[in-house]
CSV table of C-alpha atoms in Angstrom, one decimal:
chain,number,residue,atom,x,y,z
A,21,UNK,CA,99.5,-20.2,42.1
A,22,UNK,CA,97.3,-19.2,44.2
A,23,UNK,CA,94.3,-15.8,43.0
A,24,UNK,CA,91.4,-15.2,44.7
A,25,UNK,CA,88.7,-13.2,42.9
A,26,UNK,CA,86.6,-10.6,44.7
A,27,UNK,CA,83.0,-9.6,43.2
A,28,UNK,CA,82.0,-6.7,45.4
A,29,UNK,CA,78.4,-6.8,46.8
A,30,UNK,CA,78.6,-10.9,46.3
A,31,UNK,CA,79.6,-13.4,48.9
A,32,UNK,CA,81.2,-15.9,45.6
A,33,UNK,CA,84.9,-16.3,45.6
A,34,UNK,CA,86.9,-17.8,43.1
A,35,UNK,CA,89.9,-19.7,42.9
A,36,UNK,CA,93.0,-20.3,41.1
A,37,UNK,CA,95.1,-23.2,42.6
A,38,UNK,CA,98.0,-24.3,40.7
A,39,UNK,CA,97.3,-22.3,37.1
A,40,UNK,CA,99.9,-18.8,35.5
A,41,UNK,CA,100.2,-16.1,35.8
A,42,UNK,CA,98.8,-15.3,32.7
A,43,UNK,CA,95.7,-17.8,33.0
A,44,UNK,CA,95.2,-16.2,36.0
A,45,UNK,CA,95.1,-12.9,34.4
A,46,UNK,CA,92.8,-13.9,31.8
A,47,UNK,CA,90.1,-15.3,34.2
A,48,UNK,CA,89.7,-12.5,36.4
A,49,UNK,CA,89.4,-10.0,33.0
A,50,UNK,CA,86.9,-12.7,32.0
A,51,UNK,CA,85.2,-12.3,35.0
A,52,UNK,CA,84.8,-8.6,35.3
A,53,UNK,CA,83.6,-8.6,31.9
A,54,UNK,CA,80.8,-10.8,33.0
A,55,UNK,CA,79.6,-8.8,36.7
A,56,UNK,CA,77.2,-6.9,35.7
A,57,UNK,CA,77.1,-2.9,36.0
A,58,UNK,CA,74.6,-0.2,35.5
A,59,UNK,CA,74.6,1.3,32.4
A,60,UNK,CA,75.2,4.5,31.6
A,61,UNK,CA,71.5,5.4,31.3
A,62,UNK,CA,70.6,4.3,34.7
A,63,UNK,CA,72.1,6.6,36.7
A,64,UNK,CA,71.1,10.2,37.4
A,65,UNK,CA,73.7,12.2,36.3
A,66,UNK,CA,76.2,11.1,33.5
A,67,UNK,CA,79.6,10.5,34.8
A,68,UNK,CA,81.3,11.5,31.4
A,69,UNK,CA,79.2,14.6,30.8
A,70,UNK,CA,81.9,14.9,26.9
A,71,UNK,CA,79.4,12.7,25.6
A,72,UNK,CA,77.2,15.3,25.3
A,73,UNK,CA,76.5,17.4,21.6
A,74,UNK,CA,77.3,21.1,22.0
A,75,UNK,CA,73.5,23.4,21.0
A,76,UNK,CA,74.4,24.5,17.7
A,77,UNK,CA,74.2,28.3,18.0
A,78,UNK,CA,71.1,30.4,16.0
A,79,UNK,CA,71.6,31.3,11.8
A,80,UNK,CA,74.3,28.8,11.4
A,81,UNK,CA,72.2,25.4,10.4
A,82,UNK,CA,73.5,25.0,6.4
A,83,UNK,CA,70.8,24.5,3.8
A,84,UNK,CA,69.8,21.0,2.8
A,85,UNK,CA,70.6,20.7,-0.2
A,86,UNK,CA,70.1,16.6,0.2
A,87,UNK,CA,67.1,17.4,-2.5
A,88,UNK,CA,65.8,19.7,-4.5
A,89,UNK,CA,62.7,21.3,-4.5
A,90,UNK,CA,60.8,20.9,-7.4
A,91,UNK,CA,58.5,23.4,-8.9
A,92,UNK,CA,55.2,21.4,-10.3
A,93,UNK,CA,54.0,21.8,-14.2
A,94,UNK,CA,50.6,23.9,-14.7
A,95,UNK,CA,49.7,19.8,-16.2
A,96,UNK,CA,50.6,18.7,-12.7
A,97,UNK,CA,49.0,21.9,-11.2
A,98,UNK,CA,45.7,21.2,-12.8
A,99,UNK,CA,45.5,17.7,-12.3
A,100,UNK,CA,45.3,18.5,-8.6
A,101,UNK,CA,42.9,20.8,-8.3
A,102,UNK,CA,40.8,18.3,-10.6
A,103,UNK,CA,41.4,15.9,-8.3
A,104,UNK,CA,40.4,18.1,-5.8
A,105,UNK,CA,37.3,19.2,-6.9
A,106,UNK,CA,36.1,15.7,-8.0
A,107,UNK,CA,37.3,14.7,-4.2
A,108,UNK,CA,34.7,17.7,-2.9
A,109,UNK,CA,32.0,16.7,-5.4
A,110,UNK,CA,32.0,12.4,-4.1
A,111,UNK,CA,31.4,14.4,0.1
A,112,UNK,CA,28.8,16.2,-0.9
A,113,UNK,CA,27.3,13.9,-3.2
A,114,UNK,CA,28.0,11.6,-0.1
A,115,UNK,CA,26.1,14.2,2.3
A,116,UNK,CA,23.5,14.7,-0.6
A,117,UNK,CA,22.9,10.5,0.5
A,118,UNK,CA,23.1,10.3,3.9
A,119,UNK,CA,20.4,13.2,4.4
A,120,UNK,CA,17.8,11.6,1.3
A,121,UNK,CA,18.0,7.9,4.3
A,122,UNK,CA,17.8,10.8,6.9
A,123,UNK,CA,15.1,12.2,5.3
A,124,UNK,CA,13.4,9.1,4.4
A,125,UNK,CA,13.7,7.4,7.3
A,126,UNK,CA,12.2,10.6,9.4
A,127,UNK,CA,8.9,10.2,7.0
A,128,UNK,CA,9.0,6.6,7.9
A,129,UNK,CA,9.5,6.9,11.5
A,130,UNK,CA,6.4,10.5,11.3
A,131,UNK,CA,4.2,7.1,8.7
A,132,UNK,CA,4.8,4.8,12.2
A,133,UNK,CA,3.9,7.5,14.7
A,134,UNK,CA,0.8,7.4,12.9
A,135,UNK,CA,-0.3,4.6,12.6
A,136,UNK,CA,0.1,3.8,16.2
A,137,UNK,CA,-1.6,7.1,17.6
A,138,UNK,CA,-4.4,6.0,15.4
A,139,UNK,CA,-4.6,2.6,16.7
A,140,UNK,CA,-3.5,3.9,19.9
A,141,UNK,CA,-7.4,6.0,19.7
A,142,UNK,CA,-8.8,3.1,18.2
A,143,UNK,CA,-8.4,1.0,21.8
A,144,UNK,CA,-9.1,4.1,23.7
A,145,UNK,CA,-12.8,4.0,22.1
A,146,UNK,CA,-12.2,7.6,21.1
A,147,UNK,CA,-12.0,7.0,17.8
A,148,UNK,CA,-15.1,5.8,17.5
A,149,UNK,CA,-17.1,8.7,18.0
A,150,UNK,CA,-20.2,8.5,15.5
A,151,UNK,CA,-19.7,11.9,13.1
A,152,UNK,CA,-21.9,14.3,12.1
A,153,UNK,CA,-23.6,14.9,9.1
A,154,UNK,CA,-23.1,18.0,7.6
A,155,UNK,CA,-26.3,17.7,5.1
A,156,UNK,CA,-28.8,16.8,8.7
A,157,UNK,CA,-29.7,20.4,10.3
A,158,UNK,CA,-29.6,20.7,13.3
A,159,UNK,CA,-32.5,20.0,15.2
A,160,UNK,CA,-33.4,21.8,18.5
A,161,UNK,CA,-36.6,21.6,20.6
A,162,UNK,CA,-37.9,24.4,22.8
A,163,UNK,CA,-40.2,23.6,24.6
A,164,UNK,CA,-41.7,27.1,24.9
A,165,UNK,CA,-45.7,27.7,23.9
A,166,UNK,CA,-44.6,31.3,22.1
A,167,UNK,CA,-42.0,29.5,20.1
A,168,UNK,CA,-43.7,26.7,19.2
A,169,UNK,CA,-47.2,28.8,17.8
A,170,UNK,CA,-44.7,31.1,16.4
A,171,UNK,CA,-43.0,28.0,14.4
A,172,UNK,CA,-46.6,27.8,13.2
A,173,UNK,CA,-48.1,30.9,11.7
A,174,UNK,CA,-44.8,30.9,9.8
A,175,UNK,CA,-45.6,27.7,8.1
A,176,UNK,CA,-48.4,28.3,7.5
A,177,UNK,CA,-47.8,31.4,6.3
A,178,UNK,CA,-45.3,30.3,3.6
A,179,UNK,CA,-47.6,27.6,2.6
A,180,UNK,CA,-50.4,30.1,1.5
A,181,UNK,CA,-47.6,32.6,-0.4
A,182,UNK,CA,-46.6,28.9,-2.2
A,183,UNK,CA,-49.9,28.5,-3.2
A,184,UNK,CA,-50.7,31.7,-4.4
A,185,UNK,CA,-48.0,31.3,-6.6
């Protein structure tokens, strides 16, 4: 007996010669099972709409009785409260350490900045200016004769007054 199996969209054909009808049927079912069809999920529209779940009407959901809600004892609540306070304290301490570290860094940077500015001022010869001695009075020399004569008179009167004392 000769049987032809047509694989759709394929140029290959299989021929069974001198086989029983039963063997031919088994072979035909085997080759058809191997032929790959696209899965239902890959189609745009499912041909079997019965597989969809029906929407549950609102308000008809039952309570989940798989677990019971256990109320916490006062000891557990106290422990959880203490743990939360300790965690907040740890966060606060960490913030304080970070702030102290930041302040220390800012002071170090300010110190380095001032040192750098001082070095720059010396390198620009601006820092080597002469400082005035506060105990030495400013002496101004006027070239006016009237001022000179008046100063001499004042000096003479001062000497006369100091001698008479």
